[in-house]
Amino acid sequence: MATLSGIAFQTLRVPSASPLATATDANRRDLCKVLWEWDVCGGCKSAKECAGVTCPSTRLPSLRRYFEHYKQLVSSYSHDLECQRTDATVNSHEEIFGIIRVLKQQPNITRRNLADETFGRERVNAAIDADREHVIGLAVKAFTMVYCTHWLNQNAEHDNGDLESPSWLEDVPFNIFLEEMFPMIDHPGFGEDSSSSFWELKSSITGTKLVRRGGLKFEPTEDLSNHLKLNRKTGVVEIFHHTAFLKENLRITKGASGPMSIAEALGLGVLPRQLALEVLDSLQKIIFPLSDPSAVSLLQSLVNDKDFDQDCLRFEASAIREPHEINTRYLYFGARLADIHDEMENPTPRGFISRWAKRKGAGHANVAAIFAVVLALLFGLITLGLGGFQAWVSWQQWKHPI
């Protein structure tokens, strides 16, 4: 089955007449206004040159990778319609923005009620219902960077090939769906930032160590719920890399009086602050600490080769962080960090020799010893063969002297 990026590539090859197939700077600014209440300068409002450095439009370049993903989402929708039907549920970016506004105004709305409020209560046919589900999925993905509907789940790569990503059920409130997708677990070791074990665990799972010692690889994910998921079979760790998107969320909640519920955060058009901080810091302070030149080099290679967001390499503090937010407790992703640490301590056998050693009880740690035994046996056989050959040459010389 084609992936979302594959469909988007087809869209670039097959010109689309749909207004959704293109996204202008005005569309991008409107999206940011809907999400984060951007108040752009007069020049931007009149489609003229941006007037000053205080205008949020100056951050448009840093959000390039997020806008590219948004364009892939809406392009895949217009391409899907043109290949199959012509009765589009939405025909403009503004209609998608309207769904986001409803989600912000009513974060406890169910998917059925959202569909009724947006498209009306009349049920036409299964194809139209599926199309409406698709459109809601586009809006939710642009809003939260989480996949929530059947169509998008089937056309995007989730969990290293696992397409069983949760869907937003019809009768479940939106905020409850997100709460269940991101449960808070105070994991020992990663849940308390002042403990000695936290610093020890944190320093042991940097990206360079995971690659060199654990044999792990990193792949980008567009789904926030897949961040730090480890596939032990393939040795792949997924990284949510849209740091510019996370920083915009953190700008909104900077200065908030206290912790917010998911519903309260959605009302502001953002993710919970703790969630955004954990994703950002797990990338820039734990897996790829920007204070470590080797980690920066590895991250740069992922930006170049795996299309990670270039903004991953930019560390920001005063604009997005409170003074006390130097270290982050990991209440959402502590368990996944612990899984990665456990993989470092007890690597999963992936090669034939490693799996054989594991089955025989020798364990992955004894693979080197097994190789040594095999090499010693091989050299012994070679030595025995050379000795036999020399003995045969000597016997021939004795039997047939020259």
mmCIF file of C-alpha atoms in Angstrom:
data_model
loop_
_atom_site.group_PDB
_atom_site.id
_atom_site.type_symbol
_atom_site.label_atom_id
_atom_site.label_comp_id
_atom_site.label_asym_id
_atom_site.label_seq_id
_atom_site.Cartn_x
_atom_site.Cartn_y
_atom_site.Cartn_z
ATOM 1 C CA MET A 1 0.000 0.000 0.000
ATOM 2 C CA ALA A 2 1.260 3.448 -0.917
ATOM 3 C CA THR A 3 2.557 5.674 1.851
ATOM 4 C CA LEU A 4 1.430 9.239 2.394
ATOM 5 C CA SER A 5 4.720 10.609 1.072
ATOM 6 C CA GLY A 6 4.373 8.394 -1.998
ATOM 7 C CA ILE A 7 0.922 9.772 -2.729
ATOM 8 C CA ALA A 8 2.207 13.305 -2.261
ATOM 9 C CA PHE A 9 4.973 12.572 -4.783
ATOM 10 C CA GLN A 10 2.347 11.347 -7.261
ATOM 11 C CA THR A 11 0.474 14.580 -6.728
ATOM 12 C CA LEU A 12 3.549 16.558 -7.758
ATOM 13 C CA ARG A 13 3.747 14.526 -10.968
ATOM 14 C CA VAL A 14 0.006 14.782 -11.724
ATOM 15 C CA PRO A 15 -1.026 18.458 -11.693
ATOM 16 C CA SER A 16 -4.095 19.063 -9.549
ATOM 17 C CA ALA A 17 -6.918 21.513 -10.211
ATOM 18 C CA SER A 18 -7.902 21.487 -6.540
ATOM 19 C CA PRO A 19 -7.178 24.672 -4.553
ATOM 20 C CA LEU A 20 -5.815 22.372 -1.829
ATOM 21 C CA ALA A 21 -2.969 21.254 -4.073
ATOM 22 C CA THR A 22 -1.150 24.548 -3.515
ATOM 23 C CA ALA A 23 -0.341 26.479 -0.343
ATOM 24 C CA THR A 24 0.721 30.137 -0.529
ATOM 25 C CA ASP A 25 2.411 32.274 2.123
ATOM 26 C CA ALA A 26 -1.035 33.708 2.853
ATOM 27 C CA ASN A 27 -2.382 30.190 3.464
ATOM 28 C CA ARG A 28 0.542 29.468 5.772
ATOM 29 C CA ARG A 29 0.012 32.675 7.752
ATOM 30 C CA ASP A 30 -3.708 31.909 8.006
ATOM 31 C CA LEU A 31 -2.912 28.431 9.325
ATOM 32 C CA CYS A 32 -0.626 29.935 11.977
ATOM 33 C CA LYS A 33 -3.297 32.484 12.887
ATOM 34 C CA VAL A 34 -5.868 29.713 13.340
ATOM 35 C CA LEU A 35 -3.503 27.544 15.379
ATOM 36 C CA TRP A 36 -1.513 30.061 17.404
ATOM 37 C CA GLU A 37 -3.364 33.368 16.996
ATOM 38 C CA TRP A 38 -0.533 35.023 15.073
ATOM 39 C CA ASP A 39 -0.982 38.789 14.908
ATOM 40 C CA VAL A 40 0.977 39.657 11.793
ATOM 41 C CA CYS A 41 2.068 43.147 10.791
ATOM 42 C CA GLY A 42 0.251 45.437 8.389
ATOM 43 C CA GLY A 43 2.603 44.566 5.549
ATOM 44 C CA CYS A 44 1.758 40.884 5.821
ATOM 45 C CA LYS A 45 -1.970 41.595 6.064
ATOM 46 C CA SER A 46 -1.871 43.627 2.857
ATOM 47 C CA ALA A 47 0.311 41.055 1.069
ATOM 48 C CA LYS A 48 3.233 43.481 1.059
ATOM 49 C CA GLU A 49 6.712 43.191 2.541
ATOM 50 C CA CYS A 50 6.908 42.174 6.202
ATOM 51 C CA ALA A 51 7.360 45.316 8.318
ATOM 52 C CA GLY A 52 9.545 44.270 11.233
ATOM 53 C CA VAL A 53 11.434 41.700 13.268
ATOM 54 C CA THR A 54 8.662 41.500 15.878
ATOM 55 C CA CYS A 55 6.193 40.128 13.320
ATOM 56 C CA PRO A 56 5.669 36.371 13.811
ATOM 57 C CA SER A 57 5.838 35.960 10.030
ATOM 58 C CA THR A 58 9.619 36.125 10.389
ATOM 59 C CA ARG A 59 9.349 32.568 11.792
ATOM 60 C CA LEU A 60 7.764 31.195 8.621
ATOM 61 C CA PRO A 61 11.136 29.927 7.275
ATOM 62 C CA SER A 62 11.813 27.924 10.434
ATOM 63 C CA LEU A 63 8.417 26.219 10.009
ATOM 64 C CA ARG A 64 9.241 25.144 6.453
ATOM 65 C CA ARG A 65 9.290 21.426 7.253
ATOM 66 C CA TYR A 66 5.925 21.617 9.045
ATOM 67 C CA PHE A 67 4.371 23.432 6.078
ATOM 68 C CA GLU A 68 5.768 20.810 3.714
ATOM 69 C CA HIS A 69 4.041 18.125 5.755
ATOM 70 C CA TYR A 70 0.768 20.073 5.751
ATOM 71 C CA LYS A 71 1.000 20.387 1.978
ATOM 72 C CA GLN A 72 1.536 16.633 1.673
ATOM 73 C CA LEU A 73 -1.579 16.037 3.747
ATOM 74 C CA VAL A 74 -3.881 18.256 1.700
ATOM 75 C CA SER A 75 -2.282 17.257 -1.610
ATOM 76 C CA SER A 76 -2.884 13.591 -0.847
ATOM 77 C CA TYR A 77 -6.554 14.427 -0.200
ATOM 78 C CA SER A 78 -7.034 16.288 -3.493
ATOM 79 C CA HIS A 79 -5.174 13.552 -5.390
ATOM 80 C CA ASP A 80 -7.307 10.840 -3.795
ATOM 81 C CA LEU A 81 -10.482 12.635 -4.856
ATOM 82 C CA GLU A 82 -9.373 13.219 -8.443
ATOM 83 C CA CYS A 83 -8.415 9.570 -8.845
ATOM 84 C CA GLN A 84 -11.705 8.264 -7.453
ATOM 85 C CA ARG A 85 -14.467 10.911 -7.136
ATOM 86 C CA THR A 86 -15.203 14.546 -7.896
ATOM 87 C CA ASP A 87 -17.565 15.346 -4.996
ATOM 88 C CA ALA A 88 -15.085 16.889 -2.576
ATOM 89 C CA THR A 89 -16.209 17.431 0.992
ATOM 90 C CA VAL A 90 -13.922 20.479 1.251
ATOM 91 C CA ASN A 91 -12.391 22.580 -1.497
ATOM 92 C CA SER A 92 -10.344 25.161 0.388
ATOM 93 C CA HIS A 93 -7.831 25.533 3.176
ATOM 94 C CA GLU A 94 -10.294 27.786 5.005
ATOM 95 C CA GLU A 95 -12.749 24.898 5.375
ATOM 96 C CA ILE A 96 -10.038 22.805 7.059
ATOM 97 C CA PHE A 97 -9.162 25.779 9.259
ATOM 98 C CA GLY A 98 -12.836 25.959 10.246
ATOM 99 C CA ILE A 99 -12.660 22.427 11.682
ATOM 100 C CA ILE A 100 -9.591 23.411 13.708
ATOM 101 C CA ARG A 101 -11.519 26.394 15.108
ATOM 102 C CA VAL A 102 -14.338 24.112 16.258
ATOM 103 C CA LEU A 103 -11.836 21.779 17.949
ATOM 104 C CA LYS A 104 -10.296 24.735 19.789
ATOM 105 C CA GLN A 105 -13.677 26.110 20.852
ATOM 106 C CA GLN A 106 -15.048 22.697 21.876
ATOM 107 C CA PRO A 107 -12.129 20.419 22.856
ATOM 108 C CA ASN A 108 -14.552 17.929 24.418
ATOM 109 C CA ILE A 109 -16.561 17.459 21.216
ATOM 110 C CA THR A 110 -17.031 13.907 19.910
ATOM 111 C CA ARG A 111 -16.096 13.007 16.356
ATOM 112 C CA ARG A 112 -19.742 12.347 15.456
ATOM 113 C CA ASN A 113 -20.817 15.747 16.757
ATOM 114 C CA LEU A 114 -17.894 17.412 14.994
ATOM 115 C CA ALA A 115 -18.957 15.819 11.711
ATOM 116 C CA ASP A 116 -22.587 16.845 12.261
ATOM 117 C CA GLU A 117 -21.648 20.414 13.147
ATOM 118 C CA THR A 118 -19.265 20.740 10.218
ATOM 119 C CA PHE A 119 -21.028 18.829 7.446
ATOM 120 C CA GLY A 120 -24.621 18.443 8.651
ATOM 121 C CA ARG A 121 -26.482 15.447 10.050
ATOM 122 C CA GLU A 122 -27.534 13.991 6.700
ATOM 123 C CA ARG A 123 -25.833 10.698 5.855
ATOM 124 C CA VAL A 124 -25.377 10.404 2.086
ATOM 125 C CA ASN A 125 -23.389 7.202 1.581
ATOM 126 C CA ALA A 126 -20.403 5.326 2.960
ATOM 127 C CA ALA A 127 -17.976 6.993 0.533
ATOM 128 C CA ILE A 128 -18.992 10.483 1.662
ATOM 129 C CA ASP A 129 -18.775 9.453 5.323
ATOM 130 C CA ALA A 130 -15.266 8.114 4.745
ATOM 131 C CA ASP A 131 -14.320 11.333 2.969
ATOM 132 C CA ARG A 132 -15.573 13.384 5.925
ATOM 133 C CA GLU A 133 -13.548 11.197 8.267
ATOM 134 C CA HIS A 134 -10.531 11.858 6.068
ATOM 135 C CA VAL A 135 -11.044 15.649 6.236
ATOM 136 C CA ILE A 136 -11.407 15.572 10.023
ATOM 137 C CA GLY A 137 -8.168 13.583 10.138
ATOM 138 C CA LEU A 138 -6.412 16.283 8.097
ATOM 139 C CA ALA A 139 -7.547 18.993 10.501
ATOM 140 C CA VAL A 140 -6.571 17.010 13.612
ATOM 141 C CA LYS A 141 -3.164 16.187 12.118
ATOM 142 C CA ALA A 142 -2.440 19.824 11.279
ATOM 143 C CA PHE A 143 -3.589 20.824 14.773
ATOM 144 C CA THR A 144 -1.868 18.202 16.944
ATOM 145 C CA MET A 145 0.499 16.272 14.613
ATOM 146 C CA VAL A 146 -1.325 13.068 15.575
ATOM 147 C CA TYR A 147 -3.009 10.674 13.145
ATOM 148 C CA CYS A 148 -6.540 9.852 14.246
ATOM 149 C CA THR A 149 -8.541 8.428 11.350
ATOM 150 C CA HIS A 150 -8.669 5.234 9.337
ATOM 151 C CA TRP A 151 -7.672 6.696 5.962
ATOM 152 C CA LEU A 152 -4.571 8.463 7.218
ATOM 153 C CA ASN A 153 -3.590 5.448 9.329
ATOM 154 C CA GLN A 154 -3.684 3.294 6.223
ATOM 155 C CA ASN A 155 -1.680 5.731 4.111
ATOM 156 C CA ALA A 156 1.118 6.627 6.486
ATOM 157 C CA GLU A 157 3.960 4.695 8.044
ATOM 158 C CA HIS A 158 3.269 4.125 11.728
ATOM 159 C CA ASP A 159 5.300 2.394 14.371
ATOM 160 C CA ASN A 160 7.913 1.087 11.915
ATOM 161 C CA GLY A 161 5.344 -0.582 9.695
ATOM 162 C CA ASP A 162 2.608 -1.248 12.253
ATOM 163 C CA LEU A 163 -0.586 0.333 10.903
ATOM 164 C CA GLU A 164 -2.607 -0.246 14.069
ATOM 165 C CA SER A 165 -2.322 3.350 15.248
ATOM 166 C CA PRO A 166 -5.321 4.379 17.431
ATOM 167 C CA SER A 167 -8.293 5.999 15.759
ATOM 168 C CA TRP A 168 -10.609 8.635 17.183
ATOM 169 C CA LEU A 169 -13.864 6.759 17.748
ATOM 170 C CA GLU A 170 -17.175 8.477 16.990
ATOM 171 C CA ASP A 171 -18.455 8.788 20.571
ATOM 172 C CA VAL A 172 -15.170 9.730 22.273
ATOM 173 C CA PRO A 173 -14.503 13.404 23.183
ATOM 174 C CA PHE A 174 -11.462 14.834 21.437
ATOM 175 C CA ASN A 175 -9.593 15.667 24.656
ATOM 176 C CA ILE A 176 -10.209 12.148 26.014
ATOM 177 C CA PHE A 177 -8.851 10.630 22.799
ATOM 178 C CA LEU A 178 -5.598 12.583 23.277
ATOM 179 C CA GLU A 179 -5.416 11.798 26.995
ATOM 180 C CA GLU A 180 -5.630 8.081 26.238
ATOM 181 C CA MET A 181 -3.029 8.423 23.486
ATOM 182 C CA PHE A 182 -0.588 10.173 25.845
ATOM 183 C CA PRO A 183 -0.947 8.599 29.307
ATOM 184 C CA MET A 184 1.217 10.082 32.071
ATOM 185 C CA ILE A 185 3.383 7.507 33.872
ATOM 186 C CA ASP A 186 5.907 8.572 36.527
ATOM 187 C CA HIS A 187 8.587 6.079 35.497
ATOM 188 C CA PRO A 188 11.337 5.446 38.078
ATOM 189 C CA GLY A 189 14.613 6.958 36.946
ATOM 190 C CA PHE A 190 13.218 9.257 34.263
ATOM 191 C CA GLY A 191 10.338 10.681 36.251
ATOM 192 C CA GLU A 192 12.488 12.518 38.797
ATOM 193 C CA ASP A 193 15.012 14.967 37.373
ATOM 194 C CA SER A 194 17.009 15.395 40.588
ATOM 195 C CA SER A 195 17.800 11.724 41.152
ATOM 196 C CA SER A 196 21.296 10.412 40.551
ATOM 197 C CA SER A 197 19.897 7.586 38.439
ATOM 198 C CA PHE A 198 18.310 10.140 36.093
ATOM 199 C CA TRP A 199 21.662 11.676 35.152
ATOM 200 C CA GLU A 200 23.259 8.257 34.761
ATOM 201 C CA LEU A 201 20.464 6.948 32.546
ATOM 202 C CA LYS A 202 20.331 10.167 30.540
ATOM 203 C CA SER A 203 24.043 10.110 29.692
ATOM 204 C CA SER A 204 23.950 6.454 28.680
ATOM 205 C CA ILE A 205 21.485 6.761 25.774
ATOM 206 C CA THR A 206 22.910 9.482 23.575
ATOM 207 C CA GLY A 207 22.475 8.897 19.864
ATOM 208 C CA THR A 208 26.127 8.116 19.192
ATOM 209 C CA LYS A 209 26.173 5.454 21.921
ATOM 210 C CA LEU A 210 22.924 3.953 20.654
ATOM 211 C CA VAL A 211 24.397 3.672 17.163
ATOM 212 C CA ARG A 212 27.879 2.416 18.105
ATOM 213 C CA ARG A 213 27.066 0.136 21.027
ATOM 214 C CA GLY A 214 23.440 -0.755 20.514
ATOM 215 C CA GLY A 215 23.439 -0.957 16.720
ATOM 216 C CA LEU A 216 20.273 1.170 16.614
ATOM 217 C CA LYS A 217 19.080 3.446 13.800
ATOM 218 C CA PHE A 218 16.899 6.545 13.735
ATOM 219 C CA GLU A 219 13.958 7.263 11.461
ATOM 220 C CA PRO A 220 11.771 10.385 11.343
ATOM 221 C CA THR A 221 8.103 10.103 12.256
ATOM 222 C CA GLU A 222 5.380 12.613 11.442
ATOM 223 C CA ASP A 223 3.194 11.229 14.251
ATOM 224 C CA LEU A 224 3.838 12.712 17.684
ATOM 225 C CA SER A 225 2.447 9.588 19.362
ATOM 226 C CA ASN A 226 5.236 7.504 17.815
ATOM 227 C CA HIS A 227 8.078 9.571 19.305
ATOM 228 C CA LEU A 228 10.827 7.356 20.829
ATOM 229 C CA LYS A 229 9.081 4.128 19.842
ATOM 230 C CA LEU A 230 11.629 1.332 19.579
ATOM 231 C CA ASN A 231 11.223 -1.568 17.192
ATOM 232 C CA ARG A 232 13.467 -4.206 18.746
ATOM 233 C CA LYS A 233 13.256 -6.462 15.696
ATOM 234 C CA THR A 234 14.624 -3.864 13.267
ATOM 235 C CA GLY A 235 16.588 -1.783 15.771
ATOM 236 C CA VAL A 236 14.840 1.436 14.687
ATOM 237 C CA VAL A 237 13.969 4.301 17.033
ATOM 238 C CA GLU A 238 11.386 6.755 15.706
ATOM 239 C CA ILE A 239 11.986 10.457 16.348
ATOM 240 C CA PHE A 240 9.342 13.164 16.046
ATOM 241 C CA HIS A 241 11.460 15.885 14.488
ATOM 242 C CA HIS A 242 9.169 18.903 13.988
ATOM 243 C CA THR A 243 10.836 21.043 16.647
ATOM 244 C CA ALA A 244 9.697 24.365 15.133
ATOM 245 C CA PHE A 245 6.087 23.208 15.571
ATOM 246 C CA LEU A 246 6.786 22.313 19.209
ATOM 247 C CA LYS A 247 8.409 25.687 19.865
ATOM 248 C CA GLU A 248 5.342 27.542 18.585
ATOM 249 C CA ASN A 249 3.253 25.548 21.053
ATOM 250 C CA LEU A 250 5.624 26.444 23.887
ATOM 251 C CA ARG A 251 5.562 30.165 23.026
ATOM 252 C CA ILE A 252 1.794 30.207 23.638
ATOM 253 C CA THR A 253 1.924 28.633 27.103
ATOM 254 C CA LYS A 254 5.046 30.450 28.334
ATOM 255 C CA GLY A 255 4.046 32.433 31.381
ATOM 256 C CA ALA A 256 0.994 30.275 32.174
ATOM 257 C CA SER A 257 0.043 30.388 35.854
ATOM 258 C CA GLY A 258 0.127 26.621 36.337
ATOM 259 C CA PRO A 259 -0.304 23.192 34.732
ATOM 260 C CA MET A 260 -3.112 22.925 32.176
ATOM 261 C CA SER A 261 -5.357 20.035 31.341
ATOM 262 C CA ILE A 262 -5.342 18.783 27.767
ATOM 263 C CA ALA A 263 -8.741 20.412 27.222
ATOM 264 C CA GLU A 264 -7.423 23.785 28.448
ATOM 265 C CA ALA A 265 -4.330 23.511 26.246
ATOM 266 C CA LEU A 266 -6.425 22.613 23.189
ATOM 267 C CA GLY A 267 -8.550 25.673 23.838
ATOM 268 C CA LEU A 268 -5.401 27.742 23.282
ATOM 269 C CA GLY A 269 -4.562 25.767 20.154
ATOM 270 C CA VAL A 270 -1.569 23.956 21.659
ATOM 271 C CA LEU A 271 -0.377 20.689 23.110
ATOM 272 C CA PRO A 272 0.123 20.361 26.882
ATOM 273 C CA ARG A 273 3.320 22.179 27.833
ATOM 274 C CA GLN A 274 4.798 19.158 29.615
ATOM 275 C CA LEU A 275 4.257 17.003 26.527
ATOM 276 C CA ALA A 276 5.899 19.498 24.161
ATOM 277 C CA LEU A 277 8.860 20.019 26.511
ATOM 278 C CA GLU A 278 9.462 16.283 26.855
ATOM 279 C CA VAL A 279 9.542 15.721 23.099
ATOM 280 C CA LEU A 280 11.814 18.708 22.485
ATOM 281 C CA ASP A 281 14.229 17.959 25.338
ATOM 282 C CA SER A 282 14.399 14.219 24.698
ATOM 283 C CA LEU A 283 15.613 15.103 21.203
ATOM 284 C CA GLN A 284 17.913 18.060 21.941
ATOM 285 C CA LYS A 285 19.175 17.127 25.424
ATOM 286 C CA ILE A 286 19.147 13.321 25.644
ATOM 287 C CA ILE A 287 19.295 11.544 22.264
ATOM 288 C CA PHE A 288 21.105 14.351 20.417
ATOM 289 C CA PRO A 289 22.503 16.681 23.108
ATOM 290 C CA LEU A 290 23.446 19.843 21.258
ATOM 291 C CA SER A 291 26.345 20.333 23.682
ATOM 292 C CA ASP A 292 28.011 17.198 22.247
ATOM 293 C CA PRO A 293 29.756 17.755 18.872
ATOM 294 C CA SER A 294 29.432 14.082 17.894
ATOM 295 C CA ALA A 295 25.685 14.174 18.589
ATOM 296 C CA VAL A 296 25.330 17.354 16.548
ATOM 297 C CA SER A 297 27.203 15.703 13.676
ATOM 298 C CA LEU A 298 24.886 12.673 13.833
ATOM 299 C CA LEU A 299 21.800 14.896 13.906
ATOM 300 C CA GLN A 300 23.108 16.914 10.963
ATOM 301 C CA SER A 301 23.481 13.698 8.974
ATOM 302 C CA LEU A 302 19.849 12.828 9.766
ATOM 303 C CA VAL A 303 18.763 16.271 8.597
ATOM 304 C CA ASN A 304 20.654 15.744 5.340
ATOM 305 C CA ASP A 305 19.874 12.075 4.716
ATOM 306 C CA LYS A 306 16.548 11.437 6.470
ATOM 307 C CA ASP A 307 14.887 14.834 5.966
ATOM 308 C CA PHE A 308 14.698 15.693 9.659
ATOM 309 C CA ASP A 309 13.568 19.254 10.368
ATOM 310 C CA GLN A 310 16.551 21.614 10.077
ATOM 311 C CA ASP A 311 15.229 23.403 13.162
ATOM 312 C CA CYS A 312 16.295 20.380 15.255
ATOM 313 C CA LEU A 313 19.766 21.941 15.283
ATOM 314 C CA ARG A 314 18.539 25.217 16.803
ATOM 315 C CA PHE A 315 18.344 25.418 20.587
ATOM 316 C CA GLU A 316 16.109 28.136 22.013
ATOM 317 C CA ALA A 317 15.675 29.066 25.647
ATOM 318 C CA SER A 318 14.405 32.525 26.617
ATOM 319 C CA ALA A 319 11.656 32.687 23.991
ATOM 320 C CA ILE A 320 10.034 29.376 24.921
ATOM 321 C CA ARG A 321 11.192 28.329 28.414
ATOM 322 C CA GLU A 322 10.538 29.389 31.969
ATOM 323 C CA PRO A 323 13.645 29.963 34.158
ATOM 324 C CA HIS A 324 12.919 26.799 36.169
ATOM 325 C CA GLU A 325 12.570 24.603 33.070
ATOM 326 C CA ILE A 326 16.241 23.690 32.864
ATOM 327 C CA ASN A 327 15.679 19.983 33.360
ATOM 328 C CA THR A 328 12.608 18.067 32.301
ATOM 329 C CA ARG A 329 10.821 15.253 34.059
ATOM 330 C CA TYR A 330 9.637 12.576 31.631
ATOM 331 C CA LEU A 331 6.086 11.715 32.595
ATOM 332 C CA TYR A 332 4.865 10.953 29.065
ATOM 333 C CA PHE A 333 7.962 9.362 27.522
ATOM 334 C CA GLY A 334 9.863 7.996 30.540
ATOM 335 C CA ALA A 335 8.831 4.415 29.788
ATOM 336 C CA ARG A 336 10.075 4.665 26.193
ATOM 337 C CA LEU A 337 13.386 6.152 27.307
ATOM 338 C CA ALA A 338 13.671 3.260 29.755
ATOM 339 C CA ASP A 339 13.010 0.784 26.908
ATOM 340 C CA ILE A 340 15.827 2.339 24.904
ATOM 341 C CA HIS A 341 18.138 2.148 27.911
ATOM 342 C CA ASP A 342 17.205 -1.508 28.440
ATOM 343 C CA GLU A 343 18.026 -2.201 24.788
ATOM 344 C CA MET A 344 21.464 -0.713 25.377
ATOM 345 C CA GLU A 345 22.019 -2.948 28.414
ATOM 346 C CA ASN A 346 20.518 -6.076 26.848
ATOM 347 C CA PRO A 347 20.738 -5.754 23.055
ATOM 348 C CA THR A 348 18.272 -7.759 21.018
ATOM 349 C CA PRO A 349 20.056 -10.371 18.833
ATOM 350 C CA ARG A 350 19.444 -9.495 15.178
ATOM 351 C CA GLY A 351 22.117 -11.403 13.199
ATOM 352 C CA PHE A 352 22.161 -15.187 12.696
ATOM 353 C CA ILE A 353 25.061 -15.759 15.073
ATOM 354 C CA SER A 354 23.519 -13.527 17.718
ATOM 355 C CA ARG A 355 20.164 -15.300 17.544
ATOM 356 C CA TRP A 356 21.864 -18.714 17.684
ATOM 357 C CA ALA A 357 23.859 -17.652 20.725
ATOM 358 C CA LYS A 358 20.707 -16.443 22.411
ATOM 359 C CA ARG A 359 18.890 -19.714 21.790
ATOM 360 C CA LYS A 360 21.822 -21.701 23.133
ATOM 361 C CA GLY A 361 21.893 -19.627 26.277
ATOM 362 C CA ALA A 362 25.283 -18.079 25.614
ATOM 363 C CA GLY A 363 23.683 -14.655 25.416
ATOM 364 C CA HIS A 364 24.428 -11.713 23.231
ATOM 365 C CA ALA A 365 27.396 -10.738 25.387
ATOM 366 C CA ASN A 366 29.228 -13.953 24.419
ATOM 367 C CA VAL A 367 28.983 -13.501 20.659
ATOM 368 C CA ALA A 368 32.617 -12.329 20.527
ATOM 369 C CA ALA A 369 33.715 -15.499 22.344
ATOM 370 C CA ILE A 370 31.835 -17.649 19.847
ATOM 371 C CA PHE A 371 33.527 -15.846 16.963
ATOM 372 C CA ALA A 372 36.888 -16.448 18.638
ATOM 373 C CA VAL A 373 36.162 -20.185 18.907
ATOM 374 C CA VAL A 374 35.106 -20.338 15.249
ATOM 375 C CA LEU A 375 38.238 -18.488 14.135
ATOM 376 C CA ALA A 376 40.467 -20.704 16.281
ATOM 377 C CA LEU A 377 38.882 -23.822 14.763
ATOM 378 C CA LEU A 378 39.321 -22.402 11.270
ATOM 379 C CA PHE A 379 43.004 -21.600 11.816
ATOM 380 C CA GLY A 380 43.502 -25.034 13.369
ATOM 381 C CA LEU A 381 42.099 -26.727 10.296
ATOM 382 C CA ILE A 382 44.273 -24.586 8.025
ATOM 383 C CA THR A 383 47.376 -25.434 10.101
ATOM 384 C CA LEU A 384 46.507 -29.131 10.020
ATOM 385 C CA GLY A 385 46.066 -28.984 6.262
ATOM 386 C CA LEU A 386 49.414 -27.244 5.746
ATOM 387 C CA GLY A 387 51.135 -29.799 7.999
ATOM 388 C CA GLY A 388 49.641 -32.684 6.045
ATOM 389 C CA PHE A 389 50.694 -31.118 2.753
ATOM 390 C CA GLN A 390 54.279 -30.652 3.965
ATOM 391 C CA ALA A 391 54.381 -34.257 5.150
ATOM 392 C CA TRP A 392 53.147 -35.454 1.737
ATOM 393 C CA VAL A 393 55.826 -33.372 -0.064
ATOM 394 C CA SER A 394 58.549 -34.806 2.213
ATOM 395 C CA TRP A 395 57.335 -38.366 1.601
ATOM 396 C CA GLN A 396 57.365 -37.810 -2.201
ATOM 397 C CA GLN A 397 60.904 -36.448 -2.031
ATOM 398 C CA TRP A 398 62.044 -39.489 -0.023
ATOM 399 C CA LYS A 399 60.292 -41.930 -2.351
ATOM 400 C CA HIS A 400 61.426 -40.267 -5.567
ATOM 401 C CA PRO A 401 64.766 -38.638 -4.864
ATOM 402 C CA ILE A 402 66.174 -36.424 -7.612
#
